Amino acid sequence: MQQSDEQQLLRIRHTCAHLLAMAVQTLFPETKVTIGPTTETGFYYDFDRTQPFTPDDLPAIEAQMRRLIRANLPIIREEVDREQMRVEIERLNEPYKLEILDSIPTGETISRYFIGNPDAGRGTSEIECSLFDPATLPPSEFWWDLCAGPHLNFTGEIDPDAFTLLSIAGAYWRGDETKPQLQRIYGTAWETPAQLQAYLQQKEEALRRDHRKLGQDLKLFSIQEDAGGGLVFWLPRGATIRNIIEDYWKKAHLEAGYQLLYTPHLADLELWRTSGHFDFYRENMFDSMQIEDRDYQIKPMNCPFHVLAYKHELHSYREFPLRFAELGTVYRYERSGVLHGLMRVRGFTQDDAHIFCLPDQITAEILGVLDLTEKILSDFGFKNYQVNLSTRPAKSVGSDRVWALATTALKQALNTKAWDYVEDVGGGAFYGPKIDIKIQDAIGRLWQCSTIQVDFNLPERFDMQYVADNGTRQRPIMIHRAIFGSLERFFGILIENYAGDFPLWISPVQLRLLPINNEVREYVESVAATLKKAGFRVEVDRSGDRLGKLIRTAELEKIPVVAVVGKKEIETQTLSVRTRQQGELGQLTLPALQEHLQQPIQAKTTL
């Protein structure tokens, strides 16, 4: 999408949020308004109302919004004096807007946007008020909101058939559970009705692929409230996939020259003070615990542990690069309202790695990370990416020389890969520049996964050193790197990407044998034992159900291959094979079936 289209969508959606609030206050005058920002695909507005909204209210609110759009009302910006604004907000008895006003720093411009009566627009306007005849506007068609914009110039610039309201949800004011609970109305808006329909179809497909529902239906994972929110239980089938992912990950990293680490789940609180996490990340950390008069902190990050592993001994420049990798479980405090299946949890396992190298090795190491990232993501079925490069922010640590060196190295690596990327000038972390990679799934959605960050902060905080070729002590370059991001979130993405129909190589059950009756069970069990010994993941259905139900159950559980065994199959020493992707394959001998399955497993493709 071009930049001009993005800006137009931003204006459309921001204007729709204001129209939503205007429509609500027209239909339900007692409602108090709060904020109404845009989202990646639409907008929402939070309201304070004694009587809860219901889904039955949405059609009337939508109809009122369409009426305001068709009225083609002007939208006018006005810069206002803080005290004048305070008087007007108090007169309207809008306490949330008053709190927003008070949060605007002294000296910043305060603006509001009018929808309707141009006589209300006095001051700096984006359009000329003289273009309108006040007589053509009913006095009631007038509303304003404290806002920085941007907005359209007329409500009629919105296609009335290119937006819709989606749902109602609860939300705390300012996201604070100690503050009033509000009602949030979500909507989506686009430039054309065709874009809206495409989005709604994608949304419907996303609902079908929802990893939370599929995770339960396919018995992959659960989140038990008895244990606490945001803590994941990997059930046997999900755990099988996790084991496959972990084995693959470890093998790929060992082949790429990494050394594997295992580090503790908690450490003395002083470690987190030294790393800076206690000062800058405290709100996302669980409370510390006291053990034998020392305070211990459960880890929110793996980085300081890898630094300590590095500092276990003094290193020489001849040892570089050093690549440490760990599947390290961390714990972070997330509010219950933002927890979301596997995508937002409180305990998760990061595929962390840290590279310690010399300045002239940065480009090669970054390129190596990109190559490994491409291989791993491609093997799991993700071949389209969106890449962002974030550079030095206004506030940062590290010298100009090392920032320039690191940023140039990141750019050179991306250029060598011939990957298109968007440069986010000033968007890097305070401790170094970074590359972020979003993967595109089967229905076109982008998911943030991989990240590569150069860090000038931790080597300084922990006084990390190595012996240089001239005998002096120098600081190493430290590179943070994750490919999946976390196993939990990546597993959620995998579930939704494949809609639970996993490629044969990661399917928890690759083949299910369906015995027609007890007379064939001995043969079935011998076949299962042979296949398991050959490395295939095989189940024997022991339910005793009729064949039709056996096949239907396997379909619902998305088993990629089933083999029916009856008297005929015993006589011919074959299996009657059916796959989800190719349908009936007919009768195959056991060696023929093994050969048929081996190719897609080795190629990491669907059958």
Coordinates of C-alpha atoms in Angstrom, one line a residue:
M1 CA 0.0 0.0 0.0
Q2 CA 1.4 3.4 -0.9
Q3 CA 2.0 6.1 1.6
S4 CA -0.8 8.3 0.3
D5 CA -3.3 5.5 0.8
E6 CA -2.1 4.9 4.3
Q7 CA -2.5 8.6 5.2
Q8 CA -6.0 8.6 3.6
L9 CA -7.0 5.5 5.6
L10 CA -5.7 7.1 8.8
R11 CA -7.9 10.2 8.2
I12 CA -10.9 8.1 7.3
R13 CA -10.6 5.9 10.4
H14 CA -9.9 8.8 12.7
T15 CA -12.9 10.6 11.4
C16 CA -15.0 7.5 11.8
A17 CA -14.0 7.3 15.4
H18 CA -15.3 10.9 15.9
L19 CA -18.5 10.1 14.0
L20 CA -19.0 7.0 16.2
A21 CA -18.8 9.2 19.3
M22 CA -21.0 11.9 17.8
A23 CA -23.6 9.2 16.8
V24 CA -23.5 7.6 20.3
Q25 CA -24.0 11.0 22.1
T26 CA -26.9 11.8 19.7
L27 CA -28.7 8.6 20.4
F28 CA -27.6 8.2 24.1
P29 CA -27.0 11.8 25.4
E30 CA -26.1 10.7 28.9
T31 CA -22.9 8.9 27.6
K32 CA -19.5 10.3 28.5
V33 CA -16.8 10.2 25.9
T34 CA -13.1 9.3 26.5
I35 CA -10.7 8.5 23.6
G36 CA -11.1 7.1 20.1
P37 CA -7.9 6.2 18.3
T38 CA -7.3 4.3 15.1
T39 CA -6.1 0.7 14.9
E40 CA -4.2 -1.2 12.3
T41 CA -7.5 -2.2 10.6
G42 CA -10.0 0.4 11.9
F43 CA -10.9 2.4 15.0
Y44 CA -12.6 2.3 18.3
Y45 CA -14.0 4.6 20.9
D46 CA -14.4 4.1 24.7
F47 CA -17.5 5.3 26.4
D48 CA -18.7 5.6 30.0
R49 CA -22.4 4.7 30.2
T50 CA -24.4 3.4 33.0
Q51 CA -26.6 1.2 30.8
P52 CA -24.4 -1.3 28.9
F53 CA -24.4 -1.3 25.1
T54 CA -25.6 -4.4 23.4
P55 CA -25.0 -5.8 19.9
D56 CA -28.6 -4.7 19.1
D57 CA -27.5 -1.1 19.5
L58 CA -24.9 -1.2 16.8
P59 CA -27.2 -1.1 13.8
A60 CA -28.8 2.1 15.1
I61 CA -25.4 3.7 15.7
E62 CA -24.2 2.7 12.3
A63 CA -27.3 4.2 10.7
Q64 CA -26.7 7.5 12.5
M65 CA -23.1 7.5 11.4
R66 CA -24.2 7.0 7.8
R67 CA -26.7 9.8 8.0
L68 CA -23.9 12.1 9.3
I69 CA -21.7 11.0 6.4
R70 CA -24.4 11.6 3.8
A71 CA -25.0 15.1 5.3
N72 CA -21.4 15.9 4.1
L73 CA -20.7 18.0 7.2
P74 CA -17.6 20.1 7.4
I75 CA -14.7 19.1 9.8
I76 CA -12.9 22.1 11.1
R77 CA -9.7 22.3 13.3
E78 CA -9.3 25.0 15.9
E79 CA -6.4 25.7 18.1
V80 CA -7.6 26.7 21.6
D81 CA -6.4 28.3 24.8
R82 CA -5.9 25.8 27.6
E83 CA -8.1 27.7 30.1
Q84 CA -10.8 28.4 27.5
M85 CA -10.8 24.6 26.8
R86 CA -11.1 23.8 30.5
V87 CA -14.1 26.1 30.9
E88 CA -15.9 24.4 27.9
I89 CA -15.1 20.9 29.0
E90 CA -16.4 21.6 32.5
R91 CA -19.5 23.1 31.1
L92 CA -20.1 19.9 29.1
N93 CA -19.4 17.8 32.2
E94 CA -16.9 15.5 30.4
P95 CA -14.4 14.5 33.2
Y96 CA -12.3 12.2 30.9
K97 CA -11.7 15.0 28.4
L98 CA -10.6 17.2 31.3
E99 CA -8.1 14.6 32.4
I100 CA -6.8 14.4 28.8
L101 CA -6.4 18.2 28.7
D102 CA -4.5 18.1 32.0
S103 CA -2.1 15.5 30.6
I104 CA -1.1 17.7 27.6
P105 CA 2.4 19.1 28.5
T106 CA 2.6 22.9 29.0
G107 CA 3.5 24.7 25.8
E108 CA 2.1 22.0 23.5
T109 CA -0.6 23.1 21.0
I110 CA -4.1 22.2 22.0
S111 CA -6.5 21.6 19.2
R112 CA -10.1 20.3 18.8
Y113 CA -12.1 19.2 15.7
F114 CA -15.6 20.3 15.0
I115 CA -18.0 18.2 12.9
G116 CA -20.8 20.4 11.7
N117 CA -21.6 24.1 12.2
P118 CA -18.8 26.2 10.7
D119 CA -19.7 29.1 12.9
A120 CA -18.1 27.2 15.8
G121 CA -14.8 27.2 14.0
R122 CA -12.9 30.3 15.0
G123 CA -9.1 30.3 14.6
T124 CA -6.8 28.1 12.7
S125 CA -8.8 25.9 10.3
E126 CA -7.7 23.4 7.7
I127 CA -10.4 24.8 5.4
E128 CA -12.1 28.1 4.8
C129 CA -15.3 28.5 6.9
S130 CA -16.7 30.9 4.3
L131 CA -17.3 27.9 2.0
F132 CA -20.4 26.9 4.1
D133 CA -23.8 28.4 4.5
P134 CA -24.8 28.0 8.2
A135 CA -28.4 28.1 7.2
T136 CA -28.0 24.7 5.5
L137 CA -26.9 23.0 8.8
P138 CA -29.4 22.1 11.5
P139 CA -28.2 23.4 14.9
S140 CA -28.1 19.8 16.3
E141 CA -25.6 18.7 13.6
F142 CA -22.7 20.0 15.7
W143 CA -20.1 18.1 17.8
W144 CA -16.5 18.6 18.7
D145 CA -13.7 16.5 20.3
L146 CA -10.4 17.4 21.9
C147 CA -8.0 15.9 19.3
A148 CA -4.6 16.3 17.5
G149 CA -6.0 14.8 14.3
P150 CA -5.6 14.2 11.4
H151 CA -9.1 14.2 9.9
L152 CA -10.9 14.5 6.6
N153 CA -12.3 17.9 5.5
F154 CA -15.9 16.6 5.1
T155 CA -17.8 13.6 6.4
G156 CA -18.9 12.9 2.9
E157 CA -15.4 11.9 1.9
I158 CA -16.1 8.6 3.6
D159 CA -17.9 6.0 1.5
P160 CA -20.9 5.0 3.7
D161 CA -20.7 1.4 2.5
A162 CA -17.0 1.1 3.3
F163 CA -17.2 0.9 7.1
T164 CA -19.0 -1.1 9.7
L165 CA -19.1 -1.5 13.5
L166 CA -17.8 -4.9 14.7
S167 CA -18.1 -5.5 18.4
I168 CA -18.4 -4.3 21.9
A169 CA -15.9 -5.0 24.7
G170 CA -14.9 -3.8 28.1
A171 CA -11.8 -1.6 28.7
Y172 CA -10.4 0.1 31.7
W173 CA -9.7 3.9 31.5
R174 CA -6.1 4.4 30.6
G175 CA -5.7 0.5 30.7
D176 CA -5.6 0.7 34.5
E177 CA -7.6 -1.9 36.4
T178 CA -8.0 0.4 39.3
K179 CA -9.9 3.0 37.2
P180 CA -13.4 2.9 35.8
Q181 CA -14.4 0.2 33.4
L182 CA -15.6 1.6 30.1
Q183 CA -17.4 0.2 27.0
R184 CA -15.4 0.0 23.8
I185 CA -17.0 -0.1 20.4
Y186 CA -14.8 -1.4 17.6
G187 CA -15.2 -0.6 14.0
T188 CA -13.4 -1.0 10.7
A189 CA -13.2 1.5 7.8
W190 CA -11.7 1.4 4.3
E191 CA -11.6 3.5 1.2
T192 CA -14.0 1.3 -0.9
P193 CA -16.7 -1.3 -0.2
A194 CA -14.6 -3.9 -2.0
Q195 CA -11.7 -3.4 0.5
L196 CA -14.2 -3.7 3.4
Q197 CA -15.6 -7.0 2.0
A198 CA -12.1 -8.4 1.5
Y199 CA -11.2 -7.5 5.1
L200 CA -14.4 -9.1 6.5
Q201 CA -13.7 -12.2 4.5
Q202 CA -10.2 -12.3 5.9
K203 CA -11.6 -11.7 9.4
E204 CA -14.0 -14.6 9.0
E205 CA -11.2 -16.9 7.8
A206 CA -9.1 -15.8 10.7
L207 CA -11.9 -16.8 13.0
R208 CA -11.9 -20.2 11.5
R209 CA -8.2 -20.4 12.1
D210 CA -8.2 -19.0 15.6
H211 CA -5.5 -20.9 17.5
R212 CA -7.4 -20.8 20.7
K213 CA -10.3 -22.8 19.3
L214 CA -8.1 -25.1 17.2
G215 CA -5.8 -25.6 20.2
Q216 CA -8.7 -27.0 22.2
D217 CA -10.3 -28.9 19.4
L218 CA -7.1 -30.6 18.4
K219 CA -5.9 -31.1 22.0
L220 CA -2.7 -29.1 21.5
F221 CA -2.6 -26.8 24.5
S222 CA -4.6 -25.4 27.3
I223 CA -4.5 -22.5 29.8
Q224 CA -5.7 -23.6 33.2
E225 CA -7.2 -20.9 35.3
D226 CA -6.6 -23.1 38.4
A227 CA -2.8 -22.5 37.7
G228 CA -3.2 -18.9 36.7
G229 CA -3.8 -16.8 33.6
G230 CA -1.3 -16.7 30.8
L231 CA 0.5 -19.9 31.8
V232 CA 0.5 -22.5 29.0
F233 CA 0.1 -26.3 29.4
W234 CA 1.4 -28.1 26.3
L235 CA -0.8 -31.2 25.9
P236 CA 0.7 -34.4 24.5
R237 CA 0.1 -33.5 20.8
G238 CA 1.2 -29.9 21.2
A239 CA 4.2 -31.1 23.2
T240 CA 5.1 -33.5 20.4
I241 CA 5.2 -30.5 18.0
R242 CA 7.2 -28.5 20.5
N243 CA 9.7 -31.3 20.7
I244 CA 10.0 -31.4 16.9
I245 CA 10.6 -27.6 16.8
E246 CA 13.2 -27.7 19.6
D247 CA 15.1 -30.6 18.0
Y248 CA 15.1 -28.9 14.6
W249 CA 16.2 -25.6 16.2
K250 CA 19.0 -27.1 18.2
K251 CA 20.3 -29.1 15.2
A252 CA 20.2 -26.0 12.9
H253 CA 22.1 -23.9 15.5
L254 CA 24.8 -26.4 16.2
E255 CA 25.3 -26.7 12.4
A256 CA 25.6 -22.8 12.3
G257 CA 28.3 -22.8 15.0
Y258 CA 26.3 -21.9 18.1
Q259 CA 27.0 -23.3 21.5
L260 CA 23.9 -24.3 23.6
L261 CA 23.3 -22.9 27.1
Y262 CA 20.9 -23.7 29.9
T263 CA 20.6 -21.0 32.5
P264 CA 18.6 -20.6 35.8
H265 CA 15.0 -19.3 36.0
L266 CA 15.8 -16.7 38.7
A267 CA 18.8 -14.8 40.0
D268 CA 19.8 -12.3 42.7
L269 CA 18.0 -9.1 42.3
E270 CA 21.3 -7.2 42.0
L271 CA 21.8 -8.8 38.6
W272 CA 18.7 -7.1 37.4
R273 CA 19.9 -3.8 38.9
T274 CA 23.2 -4.1 37.1
S275 CA 21.5 -5.0 33.8
G276 CA 19.2 -2.0 34.1
H277 CA 16.0 -4.1 33.9
F278 CA 15.0 -3.4 37.5
D279 CA 15.0 0.4 36.7
F280 CA 13.6 0.4 33.2
Y281 CA 11.5 -2.8 33.0
R282 CA 10.2 -3.2 36.5
E283 CA 6.5 -2.8 35.7
N284 CA 6.8 -5.9 33.5
M285 CA 8.6 -8.0 36.1
F286 CA 7.0 -10.1 38.8
D287 CA 7.7 -9.3 42.5
S288 CA 11.0 -10.5 43.9
M289 CA 11.2 -13.1 46.6
Q290 CA 13.4 -13.4 49.6
I291 CA 15.6 -16.4 50.1
E292 CA 18.1 -16.5 53.1
D293 CA 18.1 -12.7 53.4
R294 CA 18.8 -12.2 49.7
D295 CA 16.2 -10.9 47.2
Y296 CA 15.8 -13.1 44.1
Q297 CA 14.0 -12.2 40.9
I298 CA 12.4 -14.6 38.4
K299 CA 13.9 -13.8 35.0
P300 CA 12.1 -11.6 32.4
M301 CA 15.0 -11.8 30.0
N302 CA 17.9 -14.3 29.2
C303 CA 20.4 -11.6 28.2
P304 CA 22.2 -11.1 31.6
F305 CA 22.6 -14.8 32.1
H306 CA 24.4 -15.1 28.7
V307 CA 26.6 -12.2 29.8
L308 CA 27.5 -14.1 32.9
A309 CA 28.2 -17.2 30.9
Y310 CA 30.6 -15.1 28.8
K311 CA 32.3 -13.7 31.9
H312 CA 32.9 -17.1 33.3
E313 CA 36.4 -16.8 31.8
L314 CA 38.5 -14.1 30.0
H315 CA 38.3 -14.5 26.3
S316 CA 40.8 -13.8 23.5
Y317 CA 40.0 -12.1 20.2
R318 CA 41.1 -15.5 18.6
E319 CA 37.9 -17.1 20.0
F320 CA 35.5 -14.7 18.3
P321 CA 32.9 -14.9 17.2
L322 CA 31.3 -16.6 20.2
R323 CA 27.7 -17.6 19.6
F324 CA 25.5 -18.7 22.6
A325 CA 22.0 -20.0 22.1
E326 CA 19.3 -21.1 24.5
L327 CA 15.6 -22.0 24.6
G328 CA 15.1 -20.0 27.8
T329 CA 11.8 -19.7 29.6
V330 CA 11.1 -16.2 31.0
Y331 CA 8.2 -14.7 33.0
R332 CA 6.7 -11.3 32.5
Y333 CA 3.8 -9.6 34.2
E334 CA 1.0 -8.9 31.8
R335 CA -2.4 -7.5 32.8
S336 CA -5.1 -10.1 32.6
G337 CA -7.0 -7.9 30.1
V338 CA -4.3 -8.2 27.5
L339 CA -3.7 -12.0 27.8
H340 CA -4.6 -13.7 24.5
G341 CA -4.1 -17.4 24.0
L342 CA -0.5 -18.2 23.0
M343 CA 0.0 -14.7 21.6
R344 CA 0.2 -12.8 24.9
V345 CA 1.2 -14.9 27.9
R346 CA 3.0 -14.6 31.2
G347 CA 5.4 -17.4 30.8
F348 CA 7.1 -18.3 27.5
T349 CA 10.2 -19.7 26.0
Q350 CA 12.4 -17.5 23.9
D351 CA 14.7 -18.8 21.2
D352 CA 17.4 -16.5 22.4
A353 CA 20.9 -16.2 21.1
H354 CA 23.7 -13.7 21.8
I355 CA 26.8 -13.3 19.6
F356 CA 30.0 -11.7 20.9
C357 CA 32.3 -10.6 18.2
L358 CA 34.9 -8.0 17.0
P359 CA 33.8 -4.8 15.2
D360 CA 35.0 -6.0 11.8
Q361 CA 32.9 -9.2 12.2
I362 CA 29.5 -7.5 12.6
T363 CA 28.5 -7.6 9.0
A364 CA 29.4 -11.3 8.5
E365 CA 27.6 -12.2 11.8
I366 CA 24.4 -10.3 10.9
L367 CA 24.4 -11.9 7.4
G368 CA 24.8 -15.3 9.1
V369 CA 21.8 -14.6 11.3
L370 CA 19.7 -13.5 8.3
D371 CA 20.7 -16.7 6.4
L372 CA 19.8 -18.9 9.4
T373 CA 16.5 -16.9 9.8
E374 CA 15.6 -17.4 6.2
K375 CA 16.3 -21.1 6.3
I376 CA 14.3 -21.8 9.5
L377 CA 11.3 -19.6 8.6
S378 CA 11.2 -21.1 5.1
D379 CA 11.3 -24.7 6.5
F380 CA 8.2 -23.8 8.6
G381 CA 6.5 -22.5 5.5
F382 CA 7.1 -18.7 5.8
K383 CA 8.7 -17.2 2.7
N384 CA 7.4 -13.6 2.6
Y385 CA 8.6 -11.0 5.0
Q386 CA 8.4 -7.4 5.9
V387 CA 11.7 -6.1 7.1
N388 CA 12.3 -2.9 9.2
L389 CA 15.7 -1.3 10.1
S390 CA 15.6 1.0 13.1
T391 CA 18.4 3.5 13.5
R392 CA 19.8 5.6 16.4
P393 CA 17.3 7.5 18.5
A394 CA 17.8 10.9 20.0
K395 CA 18.7 9.4 23.4
S396 CA 21.2 6.6 23.2
V397 CA 24.4 5.1 24.6
G398 CA 27.6 4.3 22.7
S399 CA 29.9 6.4 20.6
D400 CA 29.1 7.8 17.1
R401 CA 31.8 5.4 15.7
V402 CA 30.2 2.2 16.9
W403 CA 26.7 3.3 16.0
A404 CA 27.8 4.1 12.5
L405 CA 29.7 0.8 12.3
A406 CA 26.8 -1.3 13.5
T407 CA 24.2 0.5 11.4
T408 CA 26.3 0.2 8.3
A409 CA 26.8 -3.5 9.0
L410 CA 23.0 -4.1 9.3
K411 CA 22.4 -2.3 6.0
Q412 CA 25.2 -4.2 4.2
A413 CA 23.8 -7.5 5.4
L414 CA 20.3 -6.6 4.2
N415 CA 21.7 -5.4 0.9
T416 CA 23.7 -8.6 0.4
K417 CA 20.5 -10.6 1.0
A418 CA 18.8 -8.2 -1.6
W419 CA 16.0 -7.8 0.9
D420 CA 13.8 -4.8 0.6
Y421 CA 13.4 -3.0 3.9
V422 CA 11.9 0.1 5.5
E423 CA 14.2 2.3 7.5
D424 CA 12.8 3.7 10.7
V425 CA 15.0 6.7 11.3
G426 CA 15.5 7.2 15.1
G427 CA 13.4 4.1 15.9
G428 CA 16.2 2.0 17.3
A429 CA 16.6 1.0 21.0
F430 CA 18.7 3.3 23.1
Y431 CA 21.4 0.7 23.2
G432 CA 21.8 -0.1 19.5
P433 CA 20.2 -0.4 16.0
K434 CA 18.0 -3.3 15.1
I435 CA 16.3 -5.3 12.4
D436 CA 12.8 -6.6 12.8
I437 CA 11.2 -9.2 10.6
K438 CA 7.5 -9.8 10.2
I439 CA 6.3 -12.9 8.5
Q440 CA 3.3 -13.2 6.3
D441 CA 0.9 -16.0 6.9
A442 CA -1.5 -17.9 4.6
I443 CA -4.2 -15.3 4.6
G444 CA -1.9 -12.3 4.3
R445 CA -1.5 -11.2 7.9
L446 CA 1.9 -10.0 9.2
W447 CA 3.3 -11.3 12.5
Q448 CA 6.3 -9.9 14.3
C449 CA 8.8 -12.7 14.9
S450 CA 12.5 -12.3 14.3
T451 CA 14.6 -9.5 15.7
I452 CA 18.4 -8.7 15.6
Q453 CA 19.7 -6.0 17.9
V454 CA 23.2 -4.7 18.4
D455 CA 23.8 -3.8 22.1
F456 CA 26.3 -1.3 23.3
N457 CA 24.7 -1.1 26.8
L458 CA 25.2 -4.5 28.5
P459 CA 28.9 -4.8 27.6
E460 CA 29.4 -1.5 29.4
R461 CA 27.2 -2.2 32.4
F462 CA 28.8 -5.6 33.0
D463 CA 32.3 -4.4 32.1
M464 CA 32.7 -7.2 29.5
Q465 CA 36.2 -7.6 28.1
Y466 CA 38.4 -9.6 25.8
V467 CA 42.1 -9.6 25.1
A468 CA 42.8 -7.8 21.8
D469 CA 45.6 -8.7 19.4
N470 CA 47.7 -5.9 20.9
G471 CA 47.3 -7.3 24.4
T472 CA 44.9 -4.6 25.6
R473 CA 41.5 -5.2 27.2
Q474 CA 38.6 -4.2 24.8
R475 CA 34.8 -4.5 24.9
P476 CA 33.2 -7.0 22.6
I477 CA 30.3 -6.2 20.3
M478 CA 27.1 -7.9 21.6
I479 CA 24.3 -8.9 19.2
H480 CA 20.9 -10.1 20.5
R481 CA 18.9 -12.3 18.2
A482 CA 15.7 -14.3 18.2
I483 CA 14.1 -16.1 15.2
F484 CA 10.8 -17.4 16.5
G485 CA 10.5 -14.7 19.1
S486 CA 8.9 -17.3 21.5
L487 CA 7.9 -20.9 21.0
E488 CA 4.4 -20.2 22.4
R489 CA 3.6 -17.3 20.0
F490 CA 5.3 -19.0 17.1
F491 CA 3.2 -22.2 17.7
G492 CA 0.1 -20.0 17.7
I493 CA 1.1 -18.5 14.4
L494 CA 1.8 -22.0 13.0
I495 CA -1.7 -23.2 14.1
E496 CA -3.4 -20.3 12.4
N497 CA -1.2 -20.4 9.3
Y498 CA -2.0 -24.0 8.6
A499 CA -5.5 -23.9 10.2
G500 CA -4.3 -27.0 12.2
D501 CA -3.5 -28.9 9.0
F502 CA 0.2 -29.1 9.7
P503 CA 2.8 -30.3 7.2
L504 CA 3.5 -34.0 7.6
W505 CA 7.0 -33.4 9.1
I506 CA 5.5 -31.5 12.1
S507 CA 2.1 -33.2 12.4
P508 CA 1.9 -34.7 15.9
V509 CA 0.2 -37.8 14.4
Q510 CA 1.4 -38.6 10.9
L511 CA -0.6 -41.8 10.3
R512 CA -3.6 -43.4 12.0
L513 CA -4.4 -47.1 11.5
L514 CA -8.1 -47.9 11.4
P515 CA -8.8 -51.6 12.2
I516 CA -12.2 -52.7 10.9
N517 CA -12.6 -55.3 13.7
N518 CA -10.7 -57.1 16.4
E519 CA -9.6 -59.9 14.1
V520 CA -7.1 -57.6 12.3
R521 CA -5.6 -56.1 15.4
E522 CA -2.5 -58.3 15.6
Y523 CA -1.6 -57.3 12.0
V524 CA -2.4 -53.6 12.8
E525 CA -0.2 -53.6 15.9
S526 CA 2.7 -55.2 14.0
V527 CA 2.4 -52.6 11.2
A528 CA 2.4 -49.8 13.8
A529 CA 5.5 -51.2 15.5
T530 CA 7.3 -51.3 12.2
L531 CA 6.4 -47.8 11.3
K532 CA 7.3 -46.4 14.7
K533 CA 10.7 -48.1 14.5
A534 CA 11.2 -46.4 11.2
G535 CA 10.6 -43.0 12.8
F536 CA 7.0 -42.3 11.9
R537 CA 4.5 -41.0 14.4
V538 CA 1.7 -43.6 14.3
E539 CA -1.5 -44.2 16.2
V540 CA -3.9 -47.2 16.3
D541 CA -7.5 -46.3 16.7
R542 CA -8.8 -48.5 19.6
S543 CA -12.2 -47.0 20.0
G544 CA -14.1 -49.9 18.3
D545 CA -16.3 -47.5 16.3
R546 CA -17.6 -48.2 12.9
L547 CA -15.4 -47.4 9.9
G548 CA -17.4 -44.3 8.9
K549 CA -17.1 -42.8 12.3
L550 CA -13.4 -43.7 12.4
I551 CA -12.7 -41.8 9.2
R552 CA -14.9 -38.9 10.3
T553 CA -13.0 -38.6 13.6
A554 CA -9.7 -38.6 11.8
E555 CA -10.9 -35.8 9.5
L556 CA -12.0 -33.7 12.5
E557 CA -8.7 -34.2 14.2
K558 CA -6.9 -33.3 10.9
I559 CA -4.8 -36.6 10.8
P560 CA -2.9 -36.3 7.5
V561 CA -2.9 -40.0 6.6
V562 CA -5.2 -42.9 7.6
A563 CA -4.9 -46.5 6.6
V564 CA -7.9 -48.9 6.8
V565 CA -7.1 -52.5 7.6
G566 CA -9.5 -55.3 7.1
K567 CA -9.5 -59.0 6.0
K568 CA -8.5 -58.1 2.4
E569 CA -5.5 -56.0 3.6
I570 CA -4.2 -58.9 5.7
E571 CA -4.6 -61.3 2.8
T572 CA -2.6 -59.0 0.4
Q573 CA -0.3 -57.6 3.1
T574 CA -1.3 -54.1 2.2
L575 CA -2.9 -51.0 3.7
S576 CA -5.9 -49.1 2.2
V577 CA -4.5 -45.5 2.4
R578 CA -6.3 -42.2 2.3
T579 CA -4.8 -38.7 2.8
R580 CA -6.4 -35.4 3.6
Q581 CA -4.7 -33.7 0.7
Q582 CA -4.7 -36.3 -2.1
G583 CA -7.8 -38.4 -1.2
E584 CA -7.8 -42.2 -1.8
L585 CA -4.4 -43.7 -2.7
G586 CA -5.7 -47.2 -2.8
Q587 CA -3.9 -50.3 -1.5
L588 CA -0.2 -49.8 -0.8
T589 CA 2.4 -52.2 0.6
L590 CA 4.1 -51.1 3.8
P591 CA 7.4 -50.3 2.0
A592 CA 5.5 -48.3 -0.7
L593 CA 3.7 -46.3 2.1
Q594 CA 6.9 -45.5 3.9
E595 CA 8.5 -44.3 0.6
H596 CA 5.4 -42.2 -0.1
L597 CA 5.5 -40.5 3.3
Q598 CA 9.3 -40.0 3.4
Q599 CA 9.5 -37.6 0.5
P600 CA 7.2 -34.8 2.0
I601 CA 8.8 -35.3 5.4
Q602 CA 12.3 -34.8 4.1
A603 CA 11.2 -31.8 1.9
K604 CA 9.2 -30.3 4.8
T605 CA 6.1 -29.9 2.6
T606 CA 2.5 -31.0 2.8
L607 CA 1.6 -34.5 1.5

